[in-house]
Short mmCIF file of C-alpha atoms and ligand atoms in Angstrom, two decimals:
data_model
loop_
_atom_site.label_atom_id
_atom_site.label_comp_id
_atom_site.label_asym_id
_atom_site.label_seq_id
_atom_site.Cartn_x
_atom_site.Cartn_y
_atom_site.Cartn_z
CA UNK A 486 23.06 15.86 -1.69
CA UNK A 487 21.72 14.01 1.27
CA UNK A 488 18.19 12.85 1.58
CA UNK A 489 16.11 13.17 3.92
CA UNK A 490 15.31 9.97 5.91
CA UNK A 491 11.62 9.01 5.90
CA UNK A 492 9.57 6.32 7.76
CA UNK A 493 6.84 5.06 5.93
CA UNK A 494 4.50 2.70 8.04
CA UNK A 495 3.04 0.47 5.32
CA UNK A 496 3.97 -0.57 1.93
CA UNK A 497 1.60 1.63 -0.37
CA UNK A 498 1.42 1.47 -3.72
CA UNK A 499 4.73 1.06 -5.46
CA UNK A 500 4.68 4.16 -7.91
CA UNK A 501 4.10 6.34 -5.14
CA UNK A 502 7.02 4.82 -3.44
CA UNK A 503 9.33 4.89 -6.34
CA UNK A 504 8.82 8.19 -6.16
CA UNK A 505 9.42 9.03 -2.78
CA UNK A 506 12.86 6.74 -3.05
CA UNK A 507 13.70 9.53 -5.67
CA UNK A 508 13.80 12.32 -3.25
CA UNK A 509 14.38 10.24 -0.12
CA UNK A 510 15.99 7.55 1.79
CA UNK A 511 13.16 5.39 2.45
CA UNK A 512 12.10 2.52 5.60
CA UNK A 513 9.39 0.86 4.68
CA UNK A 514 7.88 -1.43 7.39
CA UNK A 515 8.58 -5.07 5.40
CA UNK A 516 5.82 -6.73 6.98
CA UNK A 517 2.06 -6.51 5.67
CA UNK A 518 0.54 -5.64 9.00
CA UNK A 519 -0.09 -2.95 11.34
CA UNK A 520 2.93 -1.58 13.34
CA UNK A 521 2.71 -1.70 17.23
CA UNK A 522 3.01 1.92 18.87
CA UNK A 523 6.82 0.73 20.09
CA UNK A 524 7.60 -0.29 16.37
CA UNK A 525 6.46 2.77 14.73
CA UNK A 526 8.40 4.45 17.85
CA UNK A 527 11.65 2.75 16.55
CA UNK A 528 10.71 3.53 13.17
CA UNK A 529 11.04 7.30 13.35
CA UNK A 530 13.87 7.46 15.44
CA UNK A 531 16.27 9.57 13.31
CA UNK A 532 14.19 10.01 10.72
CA UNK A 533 12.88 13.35 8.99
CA UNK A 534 9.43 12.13 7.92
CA UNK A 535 6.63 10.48 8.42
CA UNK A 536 4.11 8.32 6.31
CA UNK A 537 1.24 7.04 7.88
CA UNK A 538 -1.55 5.47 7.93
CA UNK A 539 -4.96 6.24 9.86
CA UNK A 540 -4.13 2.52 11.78
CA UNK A 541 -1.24 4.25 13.38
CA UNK A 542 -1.57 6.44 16.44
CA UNK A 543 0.56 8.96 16.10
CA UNK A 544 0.92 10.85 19.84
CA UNK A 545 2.90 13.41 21.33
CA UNK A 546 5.35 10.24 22.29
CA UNK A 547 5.97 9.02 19.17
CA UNK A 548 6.56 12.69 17.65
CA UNK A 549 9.00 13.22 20.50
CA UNK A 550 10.89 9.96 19.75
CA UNK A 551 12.19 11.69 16.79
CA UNK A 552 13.09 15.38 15.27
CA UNK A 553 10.34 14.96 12.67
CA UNK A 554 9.62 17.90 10.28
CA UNK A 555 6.48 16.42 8.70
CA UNK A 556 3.31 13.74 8.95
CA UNK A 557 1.83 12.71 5.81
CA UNK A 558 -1.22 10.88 6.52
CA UNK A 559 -2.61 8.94 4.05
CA UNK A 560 -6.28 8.72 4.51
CA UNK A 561 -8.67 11.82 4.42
CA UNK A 562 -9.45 11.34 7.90
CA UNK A 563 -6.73 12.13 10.66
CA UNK A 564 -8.49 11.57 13.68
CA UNK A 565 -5.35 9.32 14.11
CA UNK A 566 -2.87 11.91 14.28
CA UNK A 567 -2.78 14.18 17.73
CA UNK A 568 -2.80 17.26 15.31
CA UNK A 569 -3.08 19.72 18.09
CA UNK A 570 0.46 17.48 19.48
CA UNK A 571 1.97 18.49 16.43
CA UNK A 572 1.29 21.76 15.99
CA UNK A 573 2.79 22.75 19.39
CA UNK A 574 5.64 20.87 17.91
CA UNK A 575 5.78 22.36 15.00
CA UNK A 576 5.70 19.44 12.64
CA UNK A 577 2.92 19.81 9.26
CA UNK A 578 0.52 17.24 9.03
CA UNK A 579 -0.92 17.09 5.99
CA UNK A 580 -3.72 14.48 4.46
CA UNK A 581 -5.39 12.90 1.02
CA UNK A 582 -9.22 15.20 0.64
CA UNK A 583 -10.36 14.75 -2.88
CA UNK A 584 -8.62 11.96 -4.18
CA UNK A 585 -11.12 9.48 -2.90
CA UNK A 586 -14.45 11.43 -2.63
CA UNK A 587 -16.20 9.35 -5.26
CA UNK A 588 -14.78 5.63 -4.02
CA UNK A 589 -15.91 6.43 -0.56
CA UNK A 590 -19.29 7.48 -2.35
CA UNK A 591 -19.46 4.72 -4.30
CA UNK A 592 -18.72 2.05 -1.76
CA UNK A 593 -21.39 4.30 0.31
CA UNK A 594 -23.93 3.32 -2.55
CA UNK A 595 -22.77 -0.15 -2.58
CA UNK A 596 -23.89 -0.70 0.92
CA UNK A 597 -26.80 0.89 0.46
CA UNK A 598 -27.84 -1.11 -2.36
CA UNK A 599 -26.68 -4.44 -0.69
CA UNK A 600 -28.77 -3.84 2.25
CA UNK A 601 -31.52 -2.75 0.08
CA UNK A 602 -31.62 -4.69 -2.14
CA UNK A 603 -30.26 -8.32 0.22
CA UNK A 604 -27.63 -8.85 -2.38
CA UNK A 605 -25.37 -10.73 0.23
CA UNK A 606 -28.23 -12.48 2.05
CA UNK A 607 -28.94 -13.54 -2.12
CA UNK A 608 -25.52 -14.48 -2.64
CA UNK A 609 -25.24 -16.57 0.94
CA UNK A 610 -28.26 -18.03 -0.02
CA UNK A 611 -26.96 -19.44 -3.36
CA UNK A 612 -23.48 -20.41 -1.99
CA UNK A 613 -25.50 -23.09 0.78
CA UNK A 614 -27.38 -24.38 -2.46
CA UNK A 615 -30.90 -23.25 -0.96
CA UNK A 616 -31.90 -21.86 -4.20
CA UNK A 617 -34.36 -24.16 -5.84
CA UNK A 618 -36.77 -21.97 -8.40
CA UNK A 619 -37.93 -18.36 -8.47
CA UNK A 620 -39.70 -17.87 -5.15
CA UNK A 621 -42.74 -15.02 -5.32
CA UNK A 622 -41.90 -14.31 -1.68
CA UNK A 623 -38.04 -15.02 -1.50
CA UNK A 624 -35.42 -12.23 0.15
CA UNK A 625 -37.81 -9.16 -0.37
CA UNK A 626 -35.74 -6.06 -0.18
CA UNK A 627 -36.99 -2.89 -0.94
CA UNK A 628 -37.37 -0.20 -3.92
CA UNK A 629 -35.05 3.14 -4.00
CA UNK A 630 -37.42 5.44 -6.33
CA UNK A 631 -39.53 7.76 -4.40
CA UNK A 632 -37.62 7.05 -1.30
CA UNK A 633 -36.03 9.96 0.96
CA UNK A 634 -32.59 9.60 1.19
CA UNK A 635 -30.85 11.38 4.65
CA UNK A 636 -27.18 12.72 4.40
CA UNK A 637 -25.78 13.48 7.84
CA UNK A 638 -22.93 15.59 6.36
CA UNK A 639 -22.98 17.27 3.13
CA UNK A 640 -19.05 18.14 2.51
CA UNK A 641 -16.57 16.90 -0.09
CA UNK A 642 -18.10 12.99 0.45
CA UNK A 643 -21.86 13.33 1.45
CA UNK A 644 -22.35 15.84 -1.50
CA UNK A 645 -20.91 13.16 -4.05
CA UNK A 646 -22.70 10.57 -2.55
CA UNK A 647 -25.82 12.88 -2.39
CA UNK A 648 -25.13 13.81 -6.20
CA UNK A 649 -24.45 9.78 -7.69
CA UNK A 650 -28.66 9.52 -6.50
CA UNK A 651 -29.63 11.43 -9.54
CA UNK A 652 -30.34 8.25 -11.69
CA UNK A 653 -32.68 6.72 -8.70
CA UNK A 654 -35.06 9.51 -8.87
CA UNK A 655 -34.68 9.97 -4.61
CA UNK A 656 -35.85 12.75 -2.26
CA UNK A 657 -33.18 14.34 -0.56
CA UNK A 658 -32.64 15.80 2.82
CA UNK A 659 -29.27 16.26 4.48
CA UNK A 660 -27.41 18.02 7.37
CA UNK A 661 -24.88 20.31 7.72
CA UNK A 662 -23.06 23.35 9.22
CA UNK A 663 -23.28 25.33 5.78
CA UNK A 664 -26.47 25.62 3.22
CA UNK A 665 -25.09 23.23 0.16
CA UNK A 666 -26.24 25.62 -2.78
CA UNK A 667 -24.87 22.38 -5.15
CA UNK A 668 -27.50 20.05 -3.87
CA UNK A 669 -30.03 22.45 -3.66
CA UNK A 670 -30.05 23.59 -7.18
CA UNK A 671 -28.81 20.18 -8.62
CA UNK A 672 -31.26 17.88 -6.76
CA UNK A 673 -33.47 20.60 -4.47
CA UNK A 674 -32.13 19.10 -1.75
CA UNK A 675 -33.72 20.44 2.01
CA UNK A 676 -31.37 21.28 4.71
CA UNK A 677 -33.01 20.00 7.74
CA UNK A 678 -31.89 19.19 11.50
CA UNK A 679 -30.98 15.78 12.41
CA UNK A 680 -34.35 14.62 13.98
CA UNK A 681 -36.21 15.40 11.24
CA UNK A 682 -33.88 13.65 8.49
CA UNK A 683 -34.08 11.03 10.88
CA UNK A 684 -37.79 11.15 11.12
CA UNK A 685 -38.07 11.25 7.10
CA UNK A 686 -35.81 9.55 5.49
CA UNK A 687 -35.89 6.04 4.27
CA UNK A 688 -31.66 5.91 3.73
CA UNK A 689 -29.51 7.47 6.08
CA UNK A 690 -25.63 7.98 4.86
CA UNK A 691 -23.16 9.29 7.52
CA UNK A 692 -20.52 11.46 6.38
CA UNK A 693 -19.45 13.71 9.02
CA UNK A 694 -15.76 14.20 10.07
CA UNK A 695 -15.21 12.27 13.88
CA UNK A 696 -14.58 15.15 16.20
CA UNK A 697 -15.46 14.58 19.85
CA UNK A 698 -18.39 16.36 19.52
CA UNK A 699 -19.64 13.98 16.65
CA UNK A 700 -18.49 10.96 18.69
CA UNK A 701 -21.82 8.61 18.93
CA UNK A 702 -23.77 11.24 16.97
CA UNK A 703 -26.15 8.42 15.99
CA UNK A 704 -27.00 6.39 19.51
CA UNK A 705 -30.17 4.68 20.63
CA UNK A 706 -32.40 7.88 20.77
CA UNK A 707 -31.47 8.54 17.31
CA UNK A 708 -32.19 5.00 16.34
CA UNK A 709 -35.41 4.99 18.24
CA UNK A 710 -36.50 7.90 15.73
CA UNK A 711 -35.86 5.81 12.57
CA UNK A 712 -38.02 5.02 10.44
CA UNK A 713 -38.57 0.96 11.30
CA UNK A 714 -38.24 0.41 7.53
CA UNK A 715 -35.47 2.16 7.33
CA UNK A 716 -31.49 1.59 6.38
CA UNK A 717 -28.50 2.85 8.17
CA UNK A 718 -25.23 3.20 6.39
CA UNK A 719 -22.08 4.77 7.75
CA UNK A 720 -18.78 4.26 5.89
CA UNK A 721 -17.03 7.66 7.95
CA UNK A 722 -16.01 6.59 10.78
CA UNK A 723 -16.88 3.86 13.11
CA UNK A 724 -17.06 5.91 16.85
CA UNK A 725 -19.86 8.35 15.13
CA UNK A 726 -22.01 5.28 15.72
CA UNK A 727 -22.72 3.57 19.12
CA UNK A 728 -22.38 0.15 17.19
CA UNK A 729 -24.11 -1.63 20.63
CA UNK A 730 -27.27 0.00 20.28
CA UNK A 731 -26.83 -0.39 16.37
CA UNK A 732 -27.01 -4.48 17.46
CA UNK A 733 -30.30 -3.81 19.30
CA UNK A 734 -31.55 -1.86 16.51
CA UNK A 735 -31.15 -4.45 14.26
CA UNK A 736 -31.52 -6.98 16.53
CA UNK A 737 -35.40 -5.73 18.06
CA UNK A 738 -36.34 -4.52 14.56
CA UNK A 739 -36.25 -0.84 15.14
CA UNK A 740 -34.79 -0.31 11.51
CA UNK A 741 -34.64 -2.45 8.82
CA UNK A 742 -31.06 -2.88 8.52
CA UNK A 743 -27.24 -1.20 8.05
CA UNK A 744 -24.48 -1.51 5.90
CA UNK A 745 -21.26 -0.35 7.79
CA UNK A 746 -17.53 0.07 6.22
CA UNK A 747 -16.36 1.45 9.28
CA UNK A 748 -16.09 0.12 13.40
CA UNK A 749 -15.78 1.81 16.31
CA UNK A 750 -12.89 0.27 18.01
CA UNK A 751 -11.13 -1.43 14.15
CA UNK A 752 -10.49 -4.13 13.90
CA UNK A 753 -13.10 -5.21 16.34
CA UNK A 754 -16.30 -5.20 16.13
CA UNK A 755 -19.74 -6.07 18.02
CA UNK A 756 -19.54 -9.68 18.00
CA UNK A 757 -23.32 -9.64 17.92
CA UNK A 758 -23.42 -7.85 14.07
CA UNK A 759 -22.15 -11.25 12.91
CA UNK A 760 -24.92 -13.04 13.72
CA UNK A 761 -27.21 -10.71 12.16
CA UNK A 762 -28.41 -10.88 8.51
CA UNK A 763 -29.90 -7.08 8.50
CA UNK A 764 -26.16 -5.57 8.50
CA UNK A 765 -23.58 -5.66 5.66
CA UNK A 766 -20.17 -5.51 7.08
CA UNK A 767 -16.81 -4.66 4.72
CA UNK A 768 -13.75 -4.39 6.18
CA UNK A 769 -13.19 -0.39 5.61
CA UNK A 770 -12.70 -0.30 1.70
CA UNK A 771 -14.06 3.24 0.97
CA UNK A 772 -11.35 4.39 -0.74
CA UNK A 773 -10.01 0.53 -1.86
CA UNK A 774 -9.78 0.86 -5.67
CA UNK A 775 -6.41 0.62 -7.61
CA UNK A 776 -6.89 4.15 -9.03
CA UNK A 777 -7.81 5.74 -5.78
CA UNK A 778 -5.10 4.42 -3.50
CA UNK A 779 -2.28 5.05 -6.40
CA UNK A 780 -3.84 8.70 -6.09
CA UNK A 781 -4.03 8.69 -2.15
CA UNK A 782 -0.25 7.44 -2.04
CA UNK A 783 0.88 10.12 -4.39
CA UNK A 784 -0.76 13.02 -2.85
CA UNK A 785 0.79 11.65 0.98
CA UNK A 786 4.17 11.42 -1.09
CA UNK A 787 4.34 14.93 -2.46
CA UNK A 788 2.83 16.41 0.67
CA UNK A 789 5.51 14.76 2.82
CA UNK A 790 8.40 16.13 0.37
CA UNK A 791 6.50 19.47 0.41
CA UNK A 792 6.72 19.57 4.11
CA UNK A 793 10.63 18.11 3.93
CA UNK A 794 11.28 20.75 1.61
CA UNK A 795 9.98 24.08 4.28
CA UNK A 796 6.75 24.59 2.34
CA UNK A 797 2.88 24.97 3.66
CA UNK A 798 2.40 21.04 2.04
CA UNK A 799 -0.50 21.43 -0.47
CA UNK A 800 -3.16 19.66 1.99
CA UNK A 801 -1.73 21.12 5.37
CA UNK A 802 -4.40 20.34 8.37
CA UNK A 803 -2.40 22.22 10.66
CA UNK A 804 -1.16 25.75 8.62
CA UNK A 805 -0.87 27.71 11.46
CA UNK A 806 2.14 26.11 12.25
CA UNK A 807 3.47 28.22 9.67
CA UNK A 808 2.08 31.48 11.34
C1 LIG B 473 -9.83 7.91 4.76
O1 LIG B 473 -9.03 8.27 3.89
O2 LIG B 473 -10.05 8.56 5.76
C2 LIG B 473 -10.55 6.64 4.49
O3 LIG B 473 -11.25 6.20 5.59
C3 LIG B 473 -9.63 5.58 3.94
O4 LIG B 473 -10.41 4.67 3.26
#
């Protein structure tokens, strides 16, 4: 039986590729970077599927250099992918949801406690040999209990990250299309609006999905209504933040700091955040844990031979091309 020829942008974790190479003939890109649009282009050419990653654009152009009959995206987020593109086209895209709810939570939390509590200003600090006895005044950070903690978002992410709070006996507000009966009766959490969790809370996790309409949904004026000892943290997406006035938030002291997984134009990112100790800055590893990305890569893999096969793939963003 012939297989069905599949593009996969990225080397991914090699069980999920064994896998795939059981059901299909597989091009992986070789090289351990991100493809230019032109390569990914010449990838797909004659190829059946699709496996990418939310580095690659995937347009109308590349989906017309080829006679694709599936995208597998493997990330939650597909901002990435021109869905509506595809749909016209006919062409599934599917994504990960689920599989790396409580990394991204986690890392969330890891931010928040490395901004609150200066662990890399600590660990800098130690590294240049400036440490030279307990200090009464030394790196000051502040305490979680009895703080309000803000969740701009409270789907699959912002509801575990809401949840993993329990232990540090916070307040919690959050936002969100839908009342969140889980985090009411779990933590009595308070739906509010966005100025007041703004106004109120001392920790403010994004986790919205990027739409256009969420593009910059935290900009100066939100900034300005920040709490000055307050903590920003957004591992989502980058553009949901206007990372300039971030700088001059940080910067002029109109909040006490940020920890932020995610940039608005990735790689890049505003060259004045590196000069700034009130901001922690990863390099996007919400979902980087063994488990999670073995999990991620599996899920793309059996959605992309779902889609190969004629099926609605289990995690279909697009179903109505199947209408
Ligand atoms: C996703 O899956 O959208 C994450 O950003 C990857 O870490």
């Amino acid at each position: 039986m012939e297989k069905w020829k599949v593009f996969v942008t990225r080397k991914l974790p090699q069980k999920a590729l064994d896998w795939l190479g059981e059901k299909c003939e597989l091009e992986v890109n070789p090289e351990n970077r991100i493809l230019k649009k032109e390569e990914v282009i010449k990838g797909v050419k004659g190829k059946d599927g699709l496996l990418c990653l939310l580095t690659d654009k995937i347009d109308a152009e590349v989906m017309d250099s080829a006679d694709l009959k599936m995208i597998a995206n493997y990330a939650v987020g597909f901002d990435n992918v021109d869905v509506k593109a595809a749909t016209k086209r006919k062409i599934p895209v599917s994504n990960t949801p689920g599989v790396l709810t409580d990394a991204t939570a986690e890392l969330a939390w890891a931010l928040l406690f490395s901004m609150a509590r200066r662990v890399v200003e600590g660990d800098k600090f130690c590294r240049a040999g400036k440490y030279k006895g307990w200090d009464p005044m030394l790196l000051l950070g502040m305490d979680l209990k009895g703080k309000t903690l803000g969740v701009v978002g409270a789907g699959r992410i912002g509801t575990a990250f809401a949840l993993k709070s329990r232990g540090f006996g916070l307040k919690v507000l959050y936002t969100d299309k839908r009342k969140n009966e889980l985090l009411e009766k779990e933590l009595g959490a308070k739906q509010v609006e966005l100025r007041e969790l703004l106004k109120e809370a001392d920790f403010v996790s994004i986790h919205t999905t990027l739409t256009p309409k969420t593009k910059h949904l935290i900009g100066e004026k939100e900034l300005r209504i920040m709490k000055p000892k307050a903590i920003l943290i957004n591992a989502s997406r980058g553009p949901m933040l206007d990372e300039k006035a971030l700088a001059r938030a940080l910067k002029e002291g109109w909040i006490f700091g940020a920890g932020l997984d995610v940039y608005e134009n990735e790689p890049e990112m505003e060259p004045e955040l590196l000069d700034l100790d009130n901001v922690v800055l990863l390099p996007h590893l919400g979902s980087a844990t063994e488990e999670t990305r073995t999990k991620m890569a599996l899920m793309a893999a059996e959605n992309l031979v779902a889609g190969l096969k004629g099926g609605v793939p289990p995690n279909c963003v697009n179903p109505e091309v199947f209408e």
